Each structure stands twice: as structure tokens, then as C-alpha cells.
Coordinates of N, CA and C and ligand atoms in Angstrom, one line a residue:
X266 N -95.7 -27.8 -22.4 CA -96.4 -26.6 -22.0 C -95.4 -25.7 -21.4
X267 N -95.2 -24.1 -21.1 CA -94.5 -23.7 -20.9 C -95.6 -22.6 -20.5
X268 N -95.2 -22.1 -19.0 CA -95.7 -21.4 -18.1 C -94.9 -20.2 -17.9
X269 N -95.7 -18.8 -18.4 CA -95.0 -17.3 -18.1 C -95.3 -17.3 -16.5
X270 N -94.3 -16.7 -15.7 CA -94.7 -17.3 -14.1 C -93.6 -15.7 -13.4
X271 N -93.5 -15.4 -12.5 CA -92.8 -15.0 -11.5 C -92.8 -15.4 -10.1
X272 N -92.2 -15.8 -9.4 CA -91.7 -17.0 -8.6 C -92.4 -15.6 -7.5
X273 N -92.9 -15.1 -6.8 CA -94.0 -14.2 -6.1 C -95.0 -14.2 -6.3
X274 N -95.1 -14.6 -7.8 CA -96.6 -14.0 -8.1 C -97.8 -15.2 -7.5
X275 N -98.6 -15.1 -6.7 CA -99.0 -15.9 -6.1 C -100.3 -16.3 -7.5
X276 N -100.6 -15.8 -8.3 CA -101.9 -16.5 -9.1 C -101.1 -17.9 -10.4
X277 N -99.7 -17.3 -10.3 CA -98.2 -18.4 -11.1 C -98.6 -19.7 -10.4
X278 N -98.0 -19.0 -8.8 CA -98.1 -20.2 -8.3 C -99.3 -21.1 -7.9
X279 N -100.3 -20.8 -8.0 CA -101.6 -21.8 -7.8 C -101.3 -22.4 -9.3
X280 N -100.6 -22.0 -10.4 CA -100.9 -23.4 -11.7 C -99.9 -23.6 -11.0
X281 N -98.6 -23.2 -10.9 CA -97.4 -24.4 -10.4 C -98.0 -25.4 -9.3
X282 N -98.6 -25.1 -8.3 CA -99.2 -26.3 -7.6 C -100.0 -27.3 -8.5
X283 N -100.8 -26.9 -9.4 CA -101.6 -27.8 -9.9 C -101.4 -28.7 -11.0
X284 N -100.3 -28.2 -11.5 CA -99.4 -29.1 -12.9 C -98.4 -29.9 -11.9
X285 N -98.1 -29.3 -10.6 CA -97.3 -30.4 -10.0 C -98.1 -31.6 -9.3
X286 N -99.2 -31.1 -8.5 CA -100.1 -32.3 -8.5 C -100.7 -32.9 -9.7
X287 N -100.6 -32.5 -10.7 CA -100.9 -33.7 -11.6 C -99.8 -34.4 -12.8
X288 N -98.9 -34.1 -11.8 CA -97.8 -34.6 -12.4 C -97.3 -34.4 -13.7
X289 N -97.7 -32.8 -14.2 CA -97.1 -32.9 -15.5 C -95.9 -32.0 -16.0
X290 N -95.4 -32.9 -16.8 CA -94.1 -31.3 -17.3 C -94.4 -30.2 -18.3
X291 N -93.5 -29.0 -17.6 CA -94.0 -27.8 -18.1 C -92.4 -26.9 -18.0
X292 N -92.5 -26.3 -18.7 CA -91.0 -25.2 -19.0 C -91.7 -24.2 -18.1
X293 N -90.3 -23.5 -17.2 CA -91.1 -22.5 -17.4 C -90.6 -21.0 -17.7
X294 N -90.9 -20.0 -18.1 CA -90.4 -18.4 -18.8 C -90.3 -17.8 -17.8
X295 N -89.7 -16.8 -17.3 CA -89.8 -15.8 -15.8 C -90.1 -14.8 -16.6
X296 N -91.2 -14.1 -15.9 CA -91.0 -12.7 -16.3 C -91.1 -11.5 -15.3
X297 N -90.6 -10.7 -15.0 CA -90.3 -10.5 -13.6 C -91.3 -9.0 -13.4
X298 N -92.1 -9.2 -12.2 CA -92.8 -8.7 -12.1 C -92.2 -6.9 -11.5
X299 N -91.2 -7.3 -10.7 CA -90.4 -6.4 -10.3 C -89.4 -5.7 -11.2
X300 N -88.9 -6.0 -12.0 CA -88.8 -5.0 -13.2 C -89.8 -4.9 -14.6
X301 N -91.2 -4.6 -14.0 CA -91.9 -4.5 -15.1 C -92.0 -5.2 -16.6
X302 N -91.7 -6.3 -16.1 CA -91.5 -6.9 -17.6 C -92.8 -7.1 -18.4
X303 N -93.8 -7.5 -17.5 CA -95.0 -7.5 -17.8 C -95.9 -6.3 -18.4
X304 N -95.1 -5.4 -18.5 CA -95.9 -4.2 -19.0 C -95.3 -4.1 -20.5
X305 N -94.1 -4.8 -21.0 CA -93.6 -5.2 -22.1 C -94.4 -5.7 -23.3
X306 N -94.3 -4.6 -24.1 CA -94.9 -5.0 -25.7 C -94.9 -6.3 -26.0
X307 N -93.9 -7.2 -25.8 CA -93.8 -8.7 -26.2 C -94.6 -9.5 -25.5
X308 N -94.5 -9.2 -24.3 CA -94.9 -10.1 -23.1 C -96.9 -9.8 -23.4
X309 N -97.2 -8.5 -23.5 CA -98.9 -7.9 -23.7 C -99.1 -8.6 -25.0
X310 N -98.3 -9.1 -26.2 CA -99.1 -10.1 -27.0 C -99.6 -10.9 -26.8
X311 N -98.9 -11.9 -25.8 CA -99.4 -13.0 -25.2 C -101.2 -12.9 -24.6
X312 N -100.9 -11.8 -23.6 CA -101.6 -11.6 -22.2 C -102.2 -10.0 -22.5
X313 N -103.5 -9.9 -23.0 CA -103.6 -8.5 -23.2 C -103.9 -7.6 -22.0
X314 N -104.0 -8.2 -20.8 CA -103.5 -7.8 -19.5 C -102.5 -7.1 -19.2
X315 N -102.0 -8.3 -19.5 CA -99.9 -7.7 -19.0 C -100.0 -8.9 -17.4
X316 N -100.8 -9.7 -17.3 CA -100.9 -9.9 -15.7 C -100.1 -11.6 -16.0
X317 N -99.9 -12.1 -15.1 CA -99.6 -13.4 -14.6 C -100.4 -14.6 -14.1
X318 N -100.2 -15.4 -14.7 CA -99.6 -16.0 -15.7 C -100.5 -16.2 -17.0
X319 N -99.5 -16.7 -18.1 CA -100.5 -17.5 -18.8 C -99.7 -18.8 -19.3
X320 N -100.4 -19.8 -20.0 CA -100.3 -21.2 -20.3 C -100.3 -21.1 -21.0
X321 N -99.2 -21.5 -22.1 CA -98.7 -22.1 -23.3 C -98.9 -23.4 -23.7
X322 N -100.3 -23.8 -24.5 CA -100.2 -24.9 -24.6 C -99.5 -25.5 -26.2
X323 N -99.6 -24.6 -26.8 CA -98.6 -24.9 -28.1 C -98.5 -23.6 -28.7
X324 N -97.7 -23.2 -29.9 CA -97.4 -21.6 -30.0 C -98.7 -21.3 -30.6
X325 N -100.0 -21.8 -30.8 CA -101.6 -21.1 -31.4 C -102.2 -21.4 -29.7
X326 N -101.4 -21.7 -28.8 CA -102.7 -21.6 -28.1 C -102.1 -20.9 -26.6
X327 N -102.8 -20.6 -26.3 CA -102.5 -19.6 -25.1 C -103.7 -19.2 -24.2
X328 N -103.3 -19.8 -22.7 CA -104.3 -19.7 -21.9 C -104.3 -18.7 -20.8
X329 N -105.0 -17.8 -20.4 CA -104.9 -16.6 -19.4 C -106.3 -16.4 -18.4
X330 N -105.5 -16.2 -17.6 CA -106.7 -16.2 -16.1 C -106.4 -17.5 -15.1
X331 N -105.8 -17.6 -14.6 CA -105.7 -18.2 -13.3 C -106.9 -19.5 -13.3
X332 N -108.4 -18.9 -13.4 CA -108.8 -19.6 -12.9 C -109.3 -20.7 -14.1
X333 N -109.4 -19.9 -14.8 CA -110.0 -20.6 -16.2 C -108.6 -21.6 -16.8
X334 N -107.4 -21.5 -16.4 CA -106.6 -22.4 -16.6 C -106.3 -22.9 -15.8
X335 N -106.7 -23.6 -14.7 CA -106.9 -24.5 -13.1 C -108.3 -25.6 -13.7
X336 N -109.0 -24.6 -14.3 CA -110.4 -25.9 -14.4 C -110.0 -26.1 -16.1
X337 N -109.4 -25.5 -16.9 CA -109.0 -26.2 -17.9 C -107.8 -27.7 -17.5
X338 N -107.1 -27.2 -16.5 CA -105.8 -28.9 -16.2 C -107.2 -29.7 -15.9
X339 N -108.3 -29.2 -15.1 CA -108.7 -30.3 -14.6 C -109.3 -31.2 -15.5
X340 N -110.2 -30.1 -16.6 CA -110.8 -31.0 -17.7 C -110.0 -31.5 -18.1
X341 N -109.1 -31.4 -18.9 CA -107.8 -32.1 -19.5 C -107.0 -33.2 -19.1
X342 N -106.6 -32.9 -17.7 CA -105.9 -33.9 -17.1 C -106.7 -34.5 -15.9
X343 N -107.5 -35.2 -15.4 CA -108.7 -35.2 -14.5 C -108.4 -36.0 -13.6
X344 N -106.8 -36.9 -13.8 CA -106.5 -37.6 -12.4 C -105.1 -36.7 -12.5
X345 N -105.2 -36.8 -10.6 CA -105.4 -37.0 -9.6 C -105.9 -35.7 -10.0
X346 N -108.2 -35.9 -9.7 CA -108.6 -34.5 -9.1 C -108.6 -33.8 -8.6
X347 N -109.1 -32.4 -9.1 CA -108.4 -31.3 -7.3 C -110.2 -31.1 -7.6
X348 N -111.3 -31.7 -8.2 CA -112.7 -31.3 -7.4 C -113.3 -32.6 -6.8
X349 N -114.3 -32.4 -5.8 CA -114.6 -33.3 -5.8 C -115.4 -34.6 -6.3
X350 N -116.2 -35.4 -6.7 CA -117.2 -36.0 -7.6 C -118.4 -35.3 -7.3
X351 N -118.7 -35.2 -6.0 CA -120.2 -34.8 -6.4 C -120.3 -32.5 -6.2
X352 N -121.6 -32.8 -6.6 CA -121.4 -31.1 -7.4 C -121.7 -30.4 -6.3
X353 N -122.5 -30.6 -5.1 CA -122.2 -30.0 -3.9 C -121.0 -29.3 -3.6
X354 N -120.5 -30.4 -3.5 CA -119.1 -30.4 -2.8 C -117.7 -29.7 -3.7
X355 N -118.3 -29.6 -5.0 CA -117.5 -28.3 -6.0 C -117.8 -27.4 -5.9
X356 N -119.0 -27.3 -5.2 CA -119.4 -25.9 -5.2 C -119.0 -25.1 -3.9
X357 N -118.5 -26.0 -2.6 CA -118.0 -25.9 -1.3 C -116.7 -25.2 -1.9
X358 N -115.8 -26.1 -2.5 CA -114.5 -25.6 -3.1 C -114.1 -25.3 -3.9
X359 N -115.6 -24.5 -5.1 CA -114.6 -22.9 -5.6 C -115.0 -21.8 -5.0
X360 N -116.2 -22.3 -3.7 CA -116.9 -21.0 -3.3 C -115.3 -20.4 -2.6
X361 N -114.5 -21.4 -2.0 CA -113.3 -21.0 -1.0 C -111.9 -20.8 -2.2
X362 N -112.1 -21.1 -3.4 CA -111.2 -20.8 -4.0 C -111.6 -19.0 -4.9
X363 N -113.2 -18.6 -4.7 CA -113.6 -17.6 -5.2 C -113.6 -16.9 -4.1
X364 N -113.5 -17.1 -2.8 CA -113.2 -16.1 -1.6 C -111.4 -15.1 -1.9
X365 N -110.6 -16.2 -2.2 CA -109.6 -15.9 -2.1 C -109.4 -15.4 -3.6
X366 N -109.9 -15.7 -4.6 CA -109.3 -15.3 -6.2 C -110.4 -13.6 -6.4
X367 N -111.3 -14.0 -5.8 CA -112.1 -12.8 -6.3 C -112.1 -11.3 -4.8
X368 N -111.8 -12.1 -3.4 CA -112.3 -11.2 -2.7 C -111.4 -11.1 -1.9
X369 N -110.1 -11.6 -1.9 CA -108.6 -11.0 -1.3 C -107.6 -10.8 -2.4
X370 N -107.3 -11.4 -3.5 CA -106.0 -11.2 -4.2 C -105.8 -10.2 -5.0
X371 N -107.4 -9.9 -5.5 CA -107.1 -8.4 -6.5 C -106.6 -7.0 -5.6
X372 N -107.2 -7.3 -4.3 CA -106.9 -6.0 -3.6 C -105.4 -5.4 -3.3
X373 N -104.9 -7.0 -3.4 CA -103.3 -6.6 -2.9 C -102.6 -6.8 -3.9
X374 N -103.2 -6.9 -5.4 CA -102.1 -7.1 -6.7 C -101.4 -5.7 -6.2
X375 N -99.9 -5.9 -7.4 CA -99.0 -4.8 -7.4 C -99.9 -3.6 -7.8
X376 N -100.6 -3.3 -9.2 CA -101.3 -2.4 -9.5 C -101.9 -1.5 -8.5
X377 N -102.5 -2.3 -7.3 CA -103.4 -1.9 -6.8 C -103.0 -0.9 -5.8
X378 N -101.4 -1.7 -5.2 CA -100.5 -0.9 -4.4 C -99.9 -0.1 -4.6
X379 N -99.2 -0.1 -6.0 CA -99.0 0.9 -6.8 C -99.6 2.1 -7.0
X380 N -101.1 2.1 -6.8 CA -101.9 3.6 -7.4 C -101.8 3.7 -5.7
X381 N -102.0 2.7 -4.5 CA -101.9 3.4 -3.2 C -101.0 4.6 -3.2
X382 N -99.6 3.8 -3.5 CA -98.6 4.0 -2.9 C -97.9 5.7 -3.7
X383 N -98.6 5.2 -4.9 CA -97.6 6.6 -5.8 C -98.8 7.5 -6.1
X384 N -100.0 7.8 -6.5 CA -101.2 8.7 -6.4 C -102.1 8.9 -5.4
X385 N -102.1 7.9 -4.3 CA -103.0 8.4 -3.2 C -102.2 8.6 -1.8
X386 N -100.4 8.5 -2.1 CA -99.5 8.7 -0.9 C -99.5 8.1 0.2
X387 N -99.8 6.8 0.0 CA -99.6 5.7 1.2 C -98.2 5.6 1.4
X388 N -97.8 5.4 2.7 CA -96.5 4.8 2.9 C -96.6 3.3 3.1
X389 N -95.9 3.1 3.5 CA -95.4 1.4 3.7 C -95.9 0.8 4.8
X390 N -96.3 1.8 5.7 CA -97.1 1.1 6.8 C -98.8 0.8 6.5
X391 N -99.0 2.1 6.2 CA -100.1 2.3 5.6 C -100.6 1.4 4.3
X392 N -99.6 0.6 3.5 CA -100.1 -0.1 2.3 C -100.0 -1.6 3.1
X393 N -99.3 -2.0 4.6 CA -99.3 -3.1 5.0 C -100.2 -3.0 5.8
X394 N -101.0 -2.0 6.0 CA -102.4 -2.1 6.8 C -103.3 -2.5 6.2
X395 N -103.4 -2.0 4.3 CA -104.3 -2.2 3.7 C -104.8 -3.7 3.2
X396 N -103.5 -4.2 3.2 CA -103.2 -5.4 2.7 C -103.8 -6.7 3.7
X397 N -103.6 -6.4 4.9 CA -104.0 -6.8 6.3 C -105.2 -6.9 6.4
X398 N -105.5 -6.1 6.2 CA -107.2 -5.8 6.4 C -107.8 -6.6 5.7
X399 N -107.8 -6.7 4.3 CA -108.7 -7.5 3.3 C -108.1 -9.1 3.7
X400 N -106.9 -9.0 4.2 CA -106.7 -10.4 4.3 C -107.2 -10.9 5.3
X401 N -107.5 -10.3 6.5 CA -107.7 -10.8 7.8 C -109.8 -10.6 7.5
X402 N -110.4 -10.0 6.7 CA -111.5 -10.0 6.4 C -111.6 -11.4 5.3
X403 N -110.9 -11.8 4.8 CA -111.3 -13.3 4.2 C -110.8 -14.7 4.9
X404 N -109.6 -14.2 5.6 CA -109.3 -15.5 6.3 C -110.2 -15.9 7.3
X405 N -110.8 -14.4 7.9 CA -111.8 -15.1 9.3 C -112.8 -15.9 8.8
X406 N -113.5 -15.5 7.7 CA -115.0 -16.0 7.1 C -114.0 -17.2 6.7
X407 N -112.9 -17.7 6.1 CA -112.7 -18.8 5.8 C -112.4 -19.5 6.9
X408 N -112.1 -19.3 7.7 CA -111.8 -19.9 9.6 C -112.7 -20.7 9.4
X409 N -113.9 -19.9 9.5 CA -115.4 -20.2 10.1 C -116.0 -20.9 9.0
X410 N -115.8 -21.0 7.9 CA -115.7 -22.4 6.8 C -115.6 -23.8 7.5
X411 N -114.0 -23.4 7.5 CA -113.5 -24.6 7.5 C -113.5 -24.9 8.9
X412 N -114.1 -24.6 10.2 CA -114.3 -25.0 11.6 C -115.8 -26.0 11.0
X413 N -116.8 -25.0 10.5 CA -118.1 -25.5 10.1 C -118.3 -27.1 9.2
X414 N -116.9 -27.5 8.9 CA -117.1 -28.6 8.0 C -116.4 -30.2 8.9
X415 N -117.6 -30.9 9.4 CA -117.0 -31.9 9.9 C -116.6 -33.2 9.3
X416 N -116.2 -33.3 7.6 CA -115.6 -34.2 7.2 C -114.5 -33.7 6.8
X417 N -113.8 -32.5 7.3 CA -112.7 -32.2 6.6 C -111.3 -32.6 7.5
X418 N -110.3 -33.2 6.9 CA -109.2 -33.3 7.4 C -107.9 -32.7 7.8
X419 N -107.0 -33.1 6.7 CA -105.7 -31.8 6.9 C -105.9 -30.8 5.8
X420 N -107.0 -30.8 4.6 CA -107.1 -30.3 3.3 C -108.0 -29.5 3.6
X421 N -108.5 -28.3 2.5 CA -109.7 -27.5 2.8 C -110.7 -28.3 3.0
X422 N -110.7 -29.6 2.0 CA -112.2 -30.1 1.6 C -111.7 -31.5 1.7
X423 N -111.9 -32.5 2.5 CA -111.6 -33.8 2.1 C -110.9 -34.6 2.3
X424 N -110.0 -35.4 2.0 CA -109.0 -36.2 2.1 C -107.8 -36.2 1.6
X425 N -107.7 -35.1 0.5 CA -106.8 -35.4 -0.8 C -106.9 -33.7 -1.3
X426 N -106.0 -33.2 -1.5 CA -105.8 -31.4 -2.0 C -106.9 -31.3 -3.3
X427 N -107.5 -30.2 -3.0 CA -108.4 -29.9 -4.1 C -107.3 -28.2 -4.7
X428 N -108.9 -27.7 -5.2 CA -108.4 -26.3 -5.9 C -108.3 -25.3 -4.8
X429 N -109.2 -25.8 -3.8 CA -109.6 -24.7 -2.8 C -107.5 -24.5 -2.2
X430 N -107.0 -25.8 -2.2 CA -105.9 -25.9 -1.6 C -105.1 -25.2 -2.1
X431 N -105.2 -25.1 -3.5 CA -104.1 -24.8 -4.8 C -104.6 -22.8 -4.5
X432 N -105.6 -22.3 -4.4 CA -105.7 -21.4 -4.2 C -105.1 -20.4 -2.8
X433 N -105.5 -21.7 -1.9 CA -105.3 -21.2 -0.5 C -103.4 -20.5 0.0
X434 N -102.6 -21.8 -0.5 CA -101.5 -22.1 0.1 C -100.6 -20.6 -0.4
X435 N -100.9 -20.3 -1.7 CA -100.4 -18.6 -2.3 C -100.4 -17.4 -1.4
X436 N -101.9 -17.8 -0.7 CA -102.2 -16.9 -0.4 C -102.2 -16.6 1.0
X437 N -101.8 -17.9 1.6 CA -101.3 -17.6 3.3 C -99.3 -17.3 2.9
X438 N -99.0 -17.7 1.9 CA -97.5 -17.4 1.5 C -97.8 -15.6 1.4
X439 N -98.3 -14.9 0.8 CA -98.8 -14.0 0.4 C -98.8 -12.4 1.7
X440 N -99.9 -13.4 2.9 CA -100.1 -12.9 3.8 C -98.9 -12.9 4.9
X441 N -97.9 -14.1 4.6 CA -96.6 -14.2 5.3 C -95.9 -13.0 4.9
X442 N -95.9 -12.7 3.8 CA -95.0 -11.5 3.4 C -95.6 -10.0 3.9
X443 N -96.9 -9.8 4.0 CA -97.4 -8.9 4.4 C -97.3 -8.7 6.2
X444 N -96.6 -9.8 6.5 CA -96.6 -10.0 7.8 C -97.7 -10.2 8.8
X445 N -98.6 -10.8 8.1 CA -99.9 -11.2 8.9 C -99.9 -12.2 9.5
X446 N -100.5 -12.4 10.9 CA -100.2 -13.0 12.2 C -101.1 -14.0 12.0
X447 N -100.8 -15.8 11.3 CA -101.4 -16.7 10.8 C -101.8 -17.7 12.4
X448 N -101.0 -17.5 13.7 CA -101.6 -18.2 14.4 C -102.5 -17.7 15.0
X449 N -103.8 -16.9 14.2 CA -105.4 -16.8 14.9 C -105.9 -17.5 13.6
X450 N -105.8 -17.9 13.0 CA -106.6 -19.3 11.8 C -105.8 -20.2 12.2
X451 N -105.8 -21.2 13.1 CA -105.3 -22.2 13.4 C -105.5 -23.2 12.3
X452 N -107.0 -23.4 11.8 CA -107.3 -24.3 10.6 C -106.5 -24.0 9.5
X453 N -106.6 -22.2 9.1 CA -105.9 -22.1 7.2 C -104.3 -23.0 8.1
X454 N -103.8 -22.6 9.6 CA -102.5 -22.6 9.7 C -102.2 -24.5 9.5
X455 N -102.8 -24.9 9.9 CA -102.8 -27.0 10.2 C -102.6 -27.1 8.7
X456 N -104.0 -26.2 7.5 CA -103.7 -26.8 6.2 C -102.4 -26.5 5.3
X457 N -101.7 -25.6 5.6 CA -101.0 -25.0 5.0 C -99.6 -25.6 5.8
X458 N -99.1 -25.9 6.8 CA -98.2 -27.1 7.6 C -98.0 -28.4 6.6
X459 N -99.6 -29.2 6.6 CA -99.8 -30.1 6.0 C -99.3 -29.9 4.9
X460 N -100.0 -29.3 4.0 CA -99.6 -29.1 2.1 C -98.0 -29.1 1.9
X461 N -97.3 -28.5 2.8 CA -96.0 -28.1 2.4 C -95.1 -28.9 2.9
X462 N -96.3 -30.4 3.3 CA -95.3 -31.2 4.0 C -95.0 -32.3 2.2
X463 N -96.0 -32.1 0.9 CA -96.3 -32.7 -0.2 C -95.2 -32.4 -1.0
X464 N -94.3 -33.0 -2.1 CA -93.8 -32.7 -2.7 C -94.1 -31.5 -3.9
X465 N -95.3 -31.6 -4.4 CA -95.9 -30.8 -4.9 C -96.1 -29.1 -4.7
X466 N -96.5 -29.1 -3.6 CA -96.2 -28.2 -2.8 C -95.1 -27.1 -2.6
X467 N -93.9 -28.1 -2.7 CA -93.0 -27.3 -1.9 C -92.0 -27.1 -3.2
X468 N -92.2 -27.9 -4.4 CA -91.7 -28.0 -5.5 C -92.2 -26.3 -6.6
X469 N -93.3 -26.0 -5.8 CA -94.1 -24.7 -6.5 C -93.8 -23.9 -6.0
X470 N -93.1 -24.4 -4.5 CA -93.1 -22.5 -3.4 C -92.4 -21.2 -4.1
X471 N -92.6 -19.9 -4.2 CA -91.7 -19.1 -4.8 C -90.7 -19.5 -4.0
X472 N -89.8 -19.5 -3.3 CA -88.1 -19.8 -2.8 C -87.4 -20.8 -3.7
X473 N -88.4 -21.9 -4.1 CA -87.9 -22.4 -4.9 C -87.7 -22.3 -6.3
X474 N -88.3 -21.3 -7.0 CA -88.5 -20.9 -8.0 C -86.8 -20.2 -8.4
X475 N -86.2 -21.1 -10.0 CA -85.1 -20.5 -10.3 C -84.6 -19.0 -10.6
X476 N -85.8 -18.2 -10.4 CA -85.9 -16.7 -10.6 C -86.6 -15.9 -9.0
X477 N -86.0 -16.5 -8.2 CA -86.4 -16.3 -6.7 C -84.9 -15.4 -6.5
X478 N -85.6 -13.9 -6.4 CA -84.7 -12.9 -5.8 C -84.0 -13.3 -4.2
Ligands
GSH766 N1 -107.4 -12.7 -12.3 C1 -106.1 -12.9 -12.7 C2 -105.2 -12.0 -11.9 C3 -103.7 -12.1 -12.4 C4 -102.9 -11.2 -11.6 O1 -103.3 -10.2 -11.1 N2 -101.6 -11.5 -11.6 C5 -100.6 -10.6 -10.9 C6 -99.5 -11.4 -10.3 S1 -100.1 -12.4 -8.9 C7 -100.1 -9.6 -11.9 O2 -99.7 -10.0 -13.0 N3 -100.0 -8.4 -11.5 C8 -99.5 -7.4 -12.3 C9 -99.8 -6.0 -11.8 O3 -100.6 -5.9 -10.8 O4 -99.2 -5.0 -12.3 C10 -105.6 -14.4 -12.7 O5 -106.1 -15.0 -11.7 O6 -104.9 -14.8 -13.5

């Protein structure tokens, strides 16, 4: 398999977490989001997006969307699961994996900051307010999640890293860069300590990534 990825892009790295928890090998292609590569005629064959990432599972097959290629490893590869067995409890953790994929990450893609920043004349303080805001509007309601759950441990959901996890850990990396002040979620802060204490984990971080500026 072979993963189009940029070592920032936080939707890259939720598959890099999840091919690493399930142990599989994968190449992977940089394409850098910082010199527009992604807006590249070659790269838009793949991805008629232009966005990050997609999954190469052989040269006829090609998978795009973050989320639809997270529950494709799962069908596919199904041990070590990232859901849980029963359907309640899947439905606990994509509702926290659809807080963060649907109702914080599109807000702060580059695109988005990009039309702030160059058509509506935000500065830099101003685009790290904006960024702040939506983030500190999903982490609270996720706070109040995961306070609300009393079988949960060091993980969003459980005993053992789900998707919620694979979604989550991007996106407090994410909010580090925006400079958002993670010790008032004490819980996202304990899960995200924990995860990066996992080989998995820390083997996906962008710093680690061979195309880490
Ligand atoms: N819903 C898509 C979103 C993909 C996405 O927005 N990726 C970002 C990188 S994290 C991207 O390629 N952004 C390019 C841009 O905004 O110009 C997914 O989950 O795969």
C-alpha cells in the first residue's frame, strides 16, 4: 500500500496511526502541502480534491477520504480493532471521531485560511483566533464526553485505542500548533500523554515524518 501523506497534515496522519496500529506496511509518497503540490495536475488524478490523503491499494485502486479509508482498514484488517463489538458503543466513537472530522478540521484546513487570510484580510492573529475558537468549541463538548463516561480509561472509549483515538491525537497535535492552551481539557490532555506513550503513535507523529520541515 502506499500512502500520499504530508507529515502536518493531520487527516495523513489519522491513517498513519491506524496502519500503524494494525501493524501494516505501507510506502509512503510526500506531497507537500506547503508548496502546493496538491493543487498539481498529477497529484488531482489521483484525488479529484487535490486534498490529503489517499490510499493506494494497488495502481486500479485508490482510496480518498480520511474517513472512508479508516473504516475501510477496519473492514479489511479487523484485528487489533479500533471499534468496539457492540453498536452502541460505535456509535459513542464515531459520534467523537465526527465531532472532530466534521465539526473542527474543515474549519482550519489550509483552504479555509487561505480565503481568510488573502480575500477577507485576516492577519495572523486574527486567523489564530479563528482557529481557536472552533477548536476550543469542540474540545469543551468533547471534555464533557469524556468526563460523562465512566468505563473509560486512558483511551477515548475503553481499554484499548479506538478511531475516536486515531482522530483525536491529530487534532490536539493540530491545536498545539495553533497554540491552544490544552491544560483546561485535562481528559483530551491524560489521552493524548497516554497514546504517545504507544509505539504506534509516536511512529505517525508529523516530527517524525521523513518529509518533516
Ligand atoms: N474530509 C477530507 C479532508 C481532507 C483534507 O482537508 N486534507 C487537508 C490536509 S489535513 C488538505 O489536503 N488540505 C488542502 C487544502 O486545504 O488546500 C478527509 O478527511 O480526507
Amino acid at each position: 500500500m502506499k500512502l500520499y501523506s504530508f507529515f502536518r497534515s493531520s487527516t495523513s496522519h489519522r491513517v498513519r496511526i491506524a496502519l500503524n496500529l494494525k501493524g501494516l506496511n505501507y510506502q509512503t509518497h510526500f506531497i507537500s502541502l506547503a508548496k502546493n503540490e496538491h493543487h498539481q495536475a498529477e497529484y488531482q488524478a489521483l484525488h479529484p480534491q487535490g486534498f490529503l490523503p489517499t490510499l493506494e491499494i494497488d495502481e486500479s485502486k485508490l482510496l480518498i477520504q480520511s474517513p472512508a479509508i479508516l473504516e475501510w482498514l477496519e473492514q479489511q484488517y479487523p484485528q487489533p480493532a479500533l471499534l468496539p463489538n457492540d453498536v452502541l458503543a460505535q456509535a459513542k466513537v464515531r459520534a467523537i471521531a465526527a465531532l472532530i472530522a466534521c465539526d473542527i478540521h474543515p474549519l482550519n484546513n489550509k483552504r479555509v485560511l487561505e480565503h481568510l487570510r488573502l480575500n477577507l484580510g485576516l492577519n495572523e492573529i486574527q486567523i489564530n483566533e479563528w482557529c481557536a475558537k472552533w477548536i476550543h468549541a469542540g474540545f469543551s463538548a468533547l471534555e464533557k464526553i469524556l468526563e460523562q463516561d465512566s468505563q473509560r480509561t486512558k483511551f477515548c472509549y475503553g481499554s484499548a485505542p479506538t478511531l475516536a483515538d486515531v482522530y483525536l491525537i491529530p487534532q490536539v497535535v493540530s491545536a498545539q500548533r495553533f497554540k491552544v492552551d490544552l491544560n483546561i481539557y485535562p481528559k483530551i490532555n491524560e489521552i493524548y500523554q497516554h497514546c504517545m506513550t504507544l509505539e504506534a503513535f509516536q511512529k505517525a507523529a508529523p516530527e517524525n515524518q521523513a518529509d518533516a520541515i
